[in-house]
PDB file of C-alpha atoms and ligand atoms in Angstrom:
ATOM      1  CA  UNK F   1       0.000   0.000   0.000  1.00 64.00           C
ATOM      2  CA  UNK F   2       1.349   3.815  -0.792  1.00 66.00           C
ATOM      3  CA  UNK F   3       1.377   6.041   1.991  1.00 77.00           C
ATOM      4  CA  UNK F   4      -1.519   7.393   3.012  1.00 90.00           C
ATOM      5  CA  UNK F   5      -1.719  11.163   2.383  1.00 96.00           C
ATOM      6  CA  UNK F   6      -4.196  12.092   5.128  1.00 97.00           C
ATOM      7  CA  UNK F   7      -4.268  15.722   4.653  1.00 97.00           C
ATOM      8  CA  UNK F   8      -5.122  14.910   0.914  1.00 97.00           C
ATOM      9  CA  UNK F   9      -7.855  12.973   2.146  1.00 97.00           C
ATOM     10  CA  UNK F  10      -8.943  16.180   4.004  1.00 97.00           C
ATOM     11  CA  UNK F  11      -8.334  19.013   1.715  1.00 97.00           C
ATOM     12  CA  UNK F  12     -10.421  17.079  -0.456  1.00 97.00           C
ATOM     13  CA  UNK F  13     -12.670  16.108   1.803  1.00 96.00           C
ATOM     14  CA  UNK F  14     -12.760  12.290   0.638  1.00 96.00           C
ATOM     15  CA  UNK F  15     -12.829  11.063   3.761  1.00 96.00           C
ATOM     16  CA  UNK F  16     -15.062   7.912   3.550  1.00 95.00           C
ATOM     17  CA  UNK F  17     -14.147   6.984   7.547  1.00 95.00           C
ATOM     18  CA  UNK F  18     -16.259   9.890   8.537  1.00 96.00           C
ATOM     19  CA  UNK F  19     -19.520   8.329  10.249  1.00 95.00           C
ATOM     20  CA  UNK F  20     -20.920  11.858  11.458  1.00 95.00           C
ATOM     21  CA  UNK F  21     -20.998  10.736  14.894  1.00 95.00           C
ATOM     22  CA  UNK F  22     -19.174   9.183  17.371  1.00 96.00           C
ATOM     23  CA  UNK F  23     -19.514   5.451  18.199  1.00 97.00           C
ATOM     24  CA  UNK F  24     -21.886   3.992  20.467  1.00 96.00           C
ATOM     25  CA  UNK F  25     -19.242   2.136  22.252  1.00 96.00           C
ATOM     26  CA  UNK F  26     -17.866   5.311  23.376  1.00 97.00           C
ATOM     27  CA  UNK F  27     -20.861   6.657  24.301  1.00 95.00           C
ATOM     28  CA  UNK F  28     -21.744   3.838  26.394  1.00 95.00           C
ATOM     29  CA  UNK F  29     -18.158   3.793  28.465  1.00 96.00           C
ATOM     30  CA  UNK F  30     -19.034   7.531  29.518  1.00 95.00           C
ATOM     31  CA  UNK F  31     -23.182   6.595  30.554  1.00 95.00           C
ATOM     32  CA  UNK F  32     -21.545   3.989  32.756  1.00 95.00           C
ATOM     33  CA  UNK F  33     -19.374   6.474  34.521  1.00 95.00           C
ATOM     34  CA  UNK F  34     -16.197   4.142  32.940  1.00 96.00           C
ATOM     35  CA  UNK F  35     -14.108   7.039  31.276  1.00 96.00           C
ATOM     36  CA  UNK F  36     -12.104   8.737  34.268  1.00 95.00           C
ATOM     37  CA  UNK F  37     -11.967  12.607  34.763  1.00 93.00           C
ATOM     38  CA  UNK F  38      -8.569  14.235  34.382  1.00 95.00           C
ATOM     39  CA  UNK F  39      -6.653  14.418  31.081  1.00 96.00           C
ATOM     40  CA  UNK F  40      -8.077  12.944  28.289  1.00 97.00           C
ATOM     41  CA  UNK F  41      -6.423  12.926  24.272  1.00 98.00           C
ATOM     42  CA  UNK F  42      -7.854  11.561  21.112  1.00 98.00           C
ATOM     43  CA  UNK F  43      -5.132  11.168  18.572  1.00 98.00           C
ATOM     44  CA  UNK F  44      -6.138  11.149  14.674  1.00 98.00           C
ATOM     45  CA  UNK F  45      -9.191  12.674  16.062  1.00 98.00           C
ATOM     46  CA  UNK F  46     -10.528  13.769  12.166  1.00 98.00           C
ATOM     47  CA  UNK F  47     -13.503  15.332  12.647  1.00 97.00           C
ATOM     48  CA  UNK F  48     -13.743  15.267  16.378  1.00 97.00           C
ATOM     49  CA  UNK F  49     -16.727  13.578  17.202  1.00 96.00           C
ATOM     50  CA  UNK F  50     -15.390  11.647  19.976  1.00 96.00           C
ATOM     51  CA  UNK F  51     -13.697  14.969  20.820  1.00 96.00           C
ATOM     52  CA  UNK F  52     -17.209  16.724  21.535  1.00 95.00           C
ATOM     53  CA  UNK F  53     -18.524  13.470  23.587  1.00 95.00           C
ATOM     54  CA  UNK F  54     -15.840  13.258  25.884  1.00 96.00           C
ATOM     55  CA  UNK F  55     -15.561  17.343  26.367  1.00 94.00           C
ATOM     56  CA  UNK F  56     -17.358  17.812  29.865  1.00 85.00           C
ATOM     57  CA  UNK F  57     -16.208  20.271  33.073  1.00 81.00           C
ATOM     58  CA  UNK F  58     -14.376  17.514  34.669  1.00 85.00           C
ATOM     59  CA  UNK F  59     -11.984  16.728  32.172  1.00 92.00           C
ATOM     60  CA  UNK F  60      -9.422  18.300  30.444  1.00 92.00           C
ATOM     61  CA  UNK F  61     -10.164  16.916  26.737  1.00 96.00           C
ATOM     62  CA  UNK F  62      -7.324  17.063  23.782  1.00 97.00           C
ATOM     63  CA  UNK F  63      -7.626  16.064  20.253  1.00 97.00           C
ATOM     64  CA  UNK F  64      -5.022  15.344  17.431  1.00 98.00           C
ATOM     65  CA  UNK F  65      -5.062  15.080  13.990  1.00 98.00           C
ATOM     66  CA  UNK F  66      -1.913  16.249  11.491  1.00 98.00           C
ATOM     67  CA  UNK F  67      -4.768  17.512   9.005  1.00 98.00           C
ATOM     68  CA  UNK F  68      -5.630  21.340   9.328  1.00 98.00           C
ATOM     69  CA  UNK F  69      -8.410  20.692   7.458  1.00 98.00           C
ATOM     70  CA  UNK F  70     -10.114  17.757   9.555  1.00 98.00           C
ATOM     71  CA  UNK F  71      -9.538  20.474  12.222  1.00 97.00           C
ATOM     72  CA  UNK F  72     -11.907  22.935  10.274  1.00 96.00           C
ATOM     73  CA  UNK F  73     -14.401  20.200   9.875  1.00 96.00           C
ATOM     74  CA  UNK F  74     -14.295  20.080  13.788  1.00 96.00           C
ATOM     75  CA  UNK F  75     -14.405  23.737  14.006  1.00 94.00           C
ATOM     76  CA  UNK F  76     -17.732  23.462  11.901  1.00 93.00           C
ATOM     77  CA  UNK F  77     -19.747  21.105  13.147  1.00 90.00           C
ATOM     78  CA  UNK F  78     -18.983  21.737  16.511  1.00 90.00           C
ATOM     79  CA  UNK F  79     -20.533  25.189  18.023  1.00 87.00           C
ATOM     80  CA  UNK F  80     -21.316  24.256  20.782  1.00 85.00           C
ATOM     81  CA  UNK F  81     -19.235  22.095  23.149  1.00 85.00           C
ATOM     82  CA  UNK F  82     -20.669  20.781  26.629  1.00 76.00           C
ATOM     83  CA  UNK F  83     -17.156  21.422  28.260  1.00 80.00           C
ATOM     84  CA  UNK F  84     -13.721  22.329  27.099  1.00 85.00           C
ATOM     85  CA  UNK F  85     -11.871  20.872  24.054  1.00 92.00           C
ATOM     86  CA  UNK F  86      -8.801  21.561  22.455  1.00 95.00           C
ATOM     87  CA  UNK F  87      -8.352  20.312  19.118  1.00 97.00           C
ATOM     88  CA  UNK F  88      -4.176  20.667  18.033  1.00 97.00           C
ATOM     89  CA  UNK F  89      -2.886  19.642  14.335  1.00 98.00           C
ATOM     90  CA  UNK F  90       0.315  17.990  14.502  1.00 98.00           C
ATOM     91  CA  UNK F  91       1.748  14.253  14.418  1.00 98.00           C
ATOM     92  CA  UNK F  92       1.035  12.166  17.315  1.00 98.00           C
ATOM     93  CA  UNK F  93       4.464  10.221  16.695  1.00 98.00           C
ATOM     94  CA  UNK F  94       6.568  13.770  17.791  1.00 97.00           C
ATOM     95  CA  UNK F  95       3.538  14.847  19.723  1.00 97.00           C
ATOM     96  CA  UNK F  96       4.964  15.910  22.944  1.00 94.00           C
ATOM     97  CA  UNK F  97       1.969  17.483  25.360  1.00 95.00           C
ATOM     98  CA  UNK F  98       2.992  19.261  28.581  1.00 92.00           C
ATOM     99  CA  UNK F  99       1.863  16.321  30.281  1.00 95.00           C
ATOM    100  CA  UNK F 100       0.238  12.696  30.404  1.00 97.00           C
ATOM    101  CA  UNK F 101      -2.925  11.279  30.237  1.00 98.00           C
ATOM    102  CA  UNK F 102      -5.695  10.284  32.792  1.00 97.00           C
ATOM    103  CA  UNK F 103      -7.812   8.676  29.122  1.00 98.00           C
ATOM    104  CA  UNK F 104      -6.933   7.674  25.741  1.00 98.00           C
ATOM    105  CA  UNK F 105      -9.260   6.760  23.282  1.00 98.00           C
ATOM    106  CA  UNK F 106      -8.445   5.146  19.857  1.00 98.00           C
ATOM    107  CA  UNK F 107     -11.143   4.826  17.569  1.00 98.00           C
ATOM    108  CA  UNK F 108      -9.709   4.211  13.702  1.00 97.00           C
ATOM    109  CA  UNK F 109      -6.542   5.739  14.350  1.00 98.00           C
ATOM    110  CA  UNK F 110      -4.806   2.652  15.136  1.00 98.00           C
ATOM    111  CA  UNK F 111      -5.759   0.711  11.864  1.00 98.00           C
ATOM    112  CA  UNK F 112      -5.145   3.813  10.157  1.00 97.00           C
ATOM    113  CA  UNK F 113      -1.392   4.089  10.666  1.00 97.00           C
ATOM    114  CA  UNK F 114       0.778   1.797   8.464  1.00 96.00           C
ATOM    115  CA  UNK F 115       1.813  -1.381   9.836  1.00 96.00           C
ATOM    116  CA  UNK F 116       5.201  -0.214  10.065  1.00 96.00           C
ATOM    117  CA  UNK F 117       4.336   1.885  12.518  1.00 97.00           C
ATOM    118  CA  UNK F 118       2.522  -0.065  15.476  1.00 98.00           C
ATOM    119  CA  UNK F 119       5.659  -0.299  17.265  1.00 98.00           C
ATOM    120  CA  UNK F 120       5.887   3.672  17.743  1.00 98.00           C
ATOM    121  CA  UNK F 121       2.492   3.638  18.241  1.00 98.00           C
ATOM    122  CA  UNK F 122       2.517   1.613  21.187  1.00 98.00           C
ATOM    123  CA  UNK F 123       6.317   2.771  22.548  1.00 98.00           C
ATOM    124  CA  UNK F 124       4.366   6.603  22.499  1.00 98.00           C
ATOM    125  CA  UNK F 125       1.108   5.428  24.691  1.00 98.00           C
ATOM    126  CA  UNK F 126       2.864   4.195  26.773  1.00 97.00           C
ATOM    127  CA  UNK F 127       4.132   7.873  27.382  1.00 97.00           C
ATOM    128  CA  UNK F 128       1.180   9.148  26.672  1.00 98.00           C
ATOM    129  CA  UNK F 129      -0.582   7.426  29.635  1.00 98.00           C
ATOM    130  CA  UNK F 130      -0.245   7.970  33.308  1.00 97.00           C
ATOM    131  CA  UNK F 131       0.705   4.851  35.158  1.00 97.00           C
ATOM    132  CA  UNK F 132      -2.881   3.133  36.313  1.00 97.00           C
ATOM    133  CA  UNK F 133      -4.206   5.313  33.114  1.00 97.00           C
ATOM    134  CA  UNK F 134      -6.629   3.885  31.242  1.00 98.00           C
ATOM    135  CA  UNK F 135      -6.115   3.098  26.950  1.00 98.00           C
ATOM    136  CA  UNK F 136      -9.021   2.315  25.658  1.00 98.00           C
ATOM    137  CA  UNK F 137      -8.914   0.927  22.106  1.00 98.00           C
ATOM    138  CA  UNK F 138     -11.809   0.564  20.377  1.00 98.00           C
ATOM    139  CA  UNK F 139     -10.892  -2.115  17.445  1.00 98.00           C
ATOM    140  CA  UNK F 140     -12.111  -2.253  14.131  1.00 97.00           C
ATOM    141  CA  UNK F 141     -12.379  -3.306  11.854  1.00 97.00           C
ATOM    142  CA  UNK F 142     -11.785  -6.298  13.789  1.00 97.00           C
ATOM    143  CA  UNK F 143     -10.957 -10.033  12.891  1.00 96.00           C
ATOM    144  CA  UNK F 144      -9.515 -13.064  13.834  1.00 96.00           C
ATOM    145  CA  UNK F 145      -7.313 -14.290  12.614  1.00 96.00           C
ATOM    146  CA  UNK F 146      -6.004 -11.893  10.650  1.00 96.00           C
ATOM    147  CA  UNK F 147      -6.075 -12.713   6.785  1.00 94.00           C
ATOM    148  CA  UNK F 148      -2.541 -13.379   5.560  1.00 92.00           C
ATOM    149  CA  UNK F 149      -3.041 -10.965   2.532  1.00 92.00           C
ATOM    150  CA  UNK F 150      -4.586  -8.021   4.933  1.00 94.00           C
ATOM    151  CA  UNK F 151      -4.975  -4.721   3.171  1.00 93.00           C
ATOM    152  CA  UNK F 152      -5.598  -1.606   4.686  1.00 92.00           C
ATOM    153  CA  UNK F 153      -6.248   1.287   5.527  1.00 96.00           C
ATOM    154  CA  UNK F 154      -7.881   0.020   7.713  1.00 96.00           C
ATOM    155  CA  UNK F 155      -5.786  -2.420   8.702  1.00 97.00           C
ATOM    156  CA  UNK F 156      -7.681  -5.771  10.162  1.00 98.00           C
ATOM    157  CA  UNK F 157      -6.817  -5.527  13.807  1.00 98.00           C
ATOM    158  CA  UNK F 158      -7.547  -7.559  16.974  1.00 98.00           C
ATOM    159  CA  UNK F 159      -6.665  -8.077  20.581  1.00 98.00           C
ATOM    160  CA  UNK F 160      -3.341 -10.261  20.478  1.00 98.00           C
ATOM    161  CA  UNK F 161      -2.000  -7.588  17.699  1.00 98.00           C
ATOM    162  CA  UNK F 162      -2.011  -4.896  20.215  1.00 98.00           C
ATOM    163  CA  UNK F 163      -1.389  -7.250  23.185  1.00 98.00           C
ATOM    164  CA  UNK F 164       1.707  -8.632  21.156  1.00 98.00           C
ATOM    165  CA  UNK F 165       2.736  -5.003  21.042  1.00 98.00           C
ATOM    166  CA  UNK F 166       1.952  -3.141  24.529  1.00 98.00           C
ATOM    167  CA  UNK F 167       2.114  -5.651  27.163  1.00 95.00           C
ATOM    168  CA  UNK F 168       5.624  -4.637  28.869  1.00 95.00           C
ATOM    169  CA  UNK F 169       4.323  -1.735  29.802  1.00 97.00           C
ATOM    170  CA  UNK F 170      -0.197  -2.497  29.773  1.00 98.00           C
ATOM    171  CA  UNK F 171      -2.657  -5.130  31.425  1.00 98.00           C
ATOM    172  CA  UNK F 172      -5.445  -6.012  29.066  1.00 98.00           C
ATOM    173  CA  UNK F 173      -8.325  -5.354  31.579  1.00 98.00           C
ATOM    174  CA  UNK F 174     -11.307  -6.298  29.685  1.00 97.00           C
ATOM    175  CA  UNK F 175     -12.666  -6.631  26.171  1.00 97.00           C
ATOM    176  CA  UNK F 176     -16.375  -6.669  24.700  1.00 96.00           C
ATOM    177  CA  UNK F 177     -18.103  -7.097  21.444  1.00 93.00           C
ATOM    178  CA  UNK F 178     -19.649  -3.612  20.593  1.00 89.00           C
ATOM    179  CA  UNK F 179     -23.003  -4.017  20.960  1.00 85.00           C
ATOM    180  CA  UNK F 180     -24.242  -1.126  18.861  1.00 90.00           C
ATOM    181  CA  UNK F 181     -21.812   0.659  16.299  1.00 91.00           C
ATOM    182  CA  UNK F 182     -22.465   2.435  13.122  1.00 92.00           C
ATOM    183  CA  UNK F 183     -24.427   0.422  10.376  1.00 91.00           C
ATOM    184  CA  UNK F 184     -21.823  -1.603   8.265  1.00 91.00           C
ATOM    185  CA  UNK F 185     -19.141  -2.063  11.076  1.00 92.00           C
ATOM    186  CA  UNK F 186     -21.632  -4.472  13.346  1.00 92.00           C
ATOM    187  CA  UNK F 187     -20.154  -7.255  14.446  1.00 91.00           C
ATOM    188  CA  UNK F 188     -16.388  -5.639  13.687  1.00 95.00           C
ATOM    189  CA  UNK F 189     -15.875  -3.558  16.988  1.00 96.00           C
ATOM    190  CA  UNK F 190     -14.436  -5.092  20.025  1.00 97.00           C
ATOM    191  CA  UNK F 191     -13.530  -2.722  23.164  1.00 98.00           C
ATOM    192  CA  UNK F 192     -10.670  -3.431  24.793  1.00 98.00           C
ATOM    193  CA  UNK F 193      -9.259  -1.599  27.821  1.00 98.00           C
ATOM    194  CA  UNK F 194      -5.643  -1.147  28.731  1.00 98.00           C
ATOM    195  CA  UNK F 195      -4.573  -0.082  31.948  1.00 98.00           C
ATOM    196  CA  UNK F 196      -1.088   1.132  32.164  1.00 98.00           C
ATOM    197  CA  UNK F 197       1.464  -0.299  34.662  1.00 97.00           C
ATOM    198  CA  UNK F 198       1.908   1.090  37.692  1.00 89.00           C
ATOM    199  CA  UNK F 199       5.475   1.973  39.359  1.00 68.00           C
ATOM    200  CA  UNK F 200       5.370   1.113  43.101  1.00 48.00           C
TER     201      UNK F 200
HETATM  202  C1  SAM Y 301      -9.366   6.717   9.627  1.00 59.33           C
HETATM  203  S1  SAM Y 301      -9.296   8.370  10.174  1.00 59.33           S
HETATM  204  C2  SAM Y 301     -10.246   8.306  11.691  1.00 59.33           C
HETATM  205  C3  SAM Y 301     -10.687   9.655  12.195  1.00 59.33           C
HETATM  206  C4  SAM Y 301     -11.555   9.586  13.461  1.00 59.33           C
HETATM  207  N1  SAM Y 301     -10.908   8.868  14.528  1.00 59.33           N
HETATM  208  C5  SAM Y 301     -12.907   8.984  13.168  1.00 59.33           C
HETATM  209  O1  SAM Y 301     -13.230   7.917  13.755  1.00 59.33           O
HETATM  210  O2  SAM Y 301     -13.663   9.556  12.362  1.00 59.33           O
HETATM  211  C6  SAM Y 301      -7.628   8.498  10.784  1.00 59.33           C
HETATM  212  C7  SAM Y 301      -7.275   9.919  11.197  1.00 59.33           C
HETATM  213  O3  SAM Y 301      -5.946   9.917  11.690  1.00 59.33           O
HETATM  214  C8  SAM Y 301      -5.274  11.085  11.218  1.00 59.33           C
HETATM  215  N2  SAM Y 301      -3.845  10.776  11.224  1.00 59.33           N
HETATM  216  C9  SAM Y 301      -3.195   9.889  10.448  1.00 59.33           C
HETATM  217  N3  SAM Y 301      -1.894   9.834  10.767  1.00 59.33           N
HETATM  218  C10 SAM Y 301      -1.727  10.735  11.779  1.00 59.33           C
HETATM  219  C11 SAM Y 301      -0.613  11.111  12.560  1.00 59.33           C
HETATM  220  N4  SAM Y 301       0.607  10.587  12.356  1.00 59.33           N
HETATM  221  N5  SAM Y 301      -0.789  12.032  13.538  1.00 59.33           N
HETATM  222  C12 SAM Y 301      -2.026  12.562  13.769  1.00 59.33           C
HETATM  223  N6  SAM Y 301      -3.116  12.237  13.061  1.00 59.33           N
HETATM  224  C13 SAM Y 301      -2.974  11.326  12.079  1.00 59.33           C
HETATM  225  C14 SAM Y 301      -5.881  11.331   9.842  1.00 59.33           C
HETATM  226  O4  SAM Y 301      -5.745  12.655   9.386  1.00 59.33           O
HETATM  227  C15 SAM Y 301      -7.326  10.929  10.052  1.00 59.33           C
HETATM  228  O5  SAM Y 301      -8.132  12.020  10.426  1.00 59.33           O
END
């Protein structure tokens, strides 16, 4: 596969990801009081749904995406916030916030990013999140196993793939089938929460 030119996708606003909303999984997590309060990031954010849902008083809620343009789209559709949100453009893998995270939420970024680059990926969470923070991944589009000739973006993801890559420094706590998601992806969403090591 070429290299994904995301701000490409953006500028020309072909950005067939895009569901308009944010996923019912993640809307779910925060009516069961599950998502903690603190400091909260979103990288490869897009449009910023999941941005909005998560923005609330009691957390501090920050969203990534390298495209300018997704950032408009954000901008746009997004008047009116029910708490604070700050949406930055840059690259999460030199993204270096002031400091880390209470919450991170991965909704298509993961099986966005090139193969290549799941190592980094997983080396910068675990940066990213506080010890006893909380990664929640939300995988799609999900299988298992994974075909040999897998394709992406997205790339076919599941649980052992991001076990295999963050368990020095993460405990898998729990993973569930999405019981709702956006029509086309039922069936393809598993939840799975990662809470970051402690250092005693
Ligand atoms: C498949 S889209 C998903 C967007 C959003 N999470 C959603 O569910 O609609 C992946 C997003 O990651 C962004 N992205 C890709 N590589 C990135 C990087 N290295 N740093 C920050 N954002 C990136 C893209 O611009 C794009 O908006």
């Amino acid at each position: 596969m070429p290299p994904v030119d995301w701000e490409d996708a953006w500028r020309k606003r072909v950005t067939p990801w895009d569901e308009g909303r944010s996923p019912p999984a993640l809307r779910r997590l925060l009516a069961e009081g599950r998502v903690p309060s603190g400091r909260v990031f979103v990288p490869g954010c897009g449009a910023g749904y999941d941005l909005a849902t998560l923005a609330d008083s009691e957390r501090v809620v920050i969203g990534l995406d390298v495209s300018i343009d997704a950032r408009a789209a954000f901008v746009e559709s997004h008047k009116d916030l029910p708490g604070p949100a700050t949406y930055e453009v840059g690259d999460f893998f030199t993204y270096d916030p002031t400091g880390a995270f209470d919450f991170v939420w991965d909704y298509t970024f993961f099986c966005a990013l090139d193969p290549g680059q799941r190592e980094a990926w997983a080396r910068i969470m675990s940066r990213l999140v506080k010890p006893n923070g909380l990664l929640a991944t939300l995988l799609f589009p999900y299988a298992d196993p994974i075909p040999p000739n897998a394709s992406g973006p997205p790339w076919p993801v599941n649980t052992d793939l991001v076990r295999g890559l963050v368990k020095d420094e993460f405990e898998l706590l729990e993973v569930t089938e999405a019981e709702h998601t956006h029509p086309g992806r039922e069936g393809k969403e598993r939840l799975a929460l990662w809470r970051r090591k402690g250092r005693d």
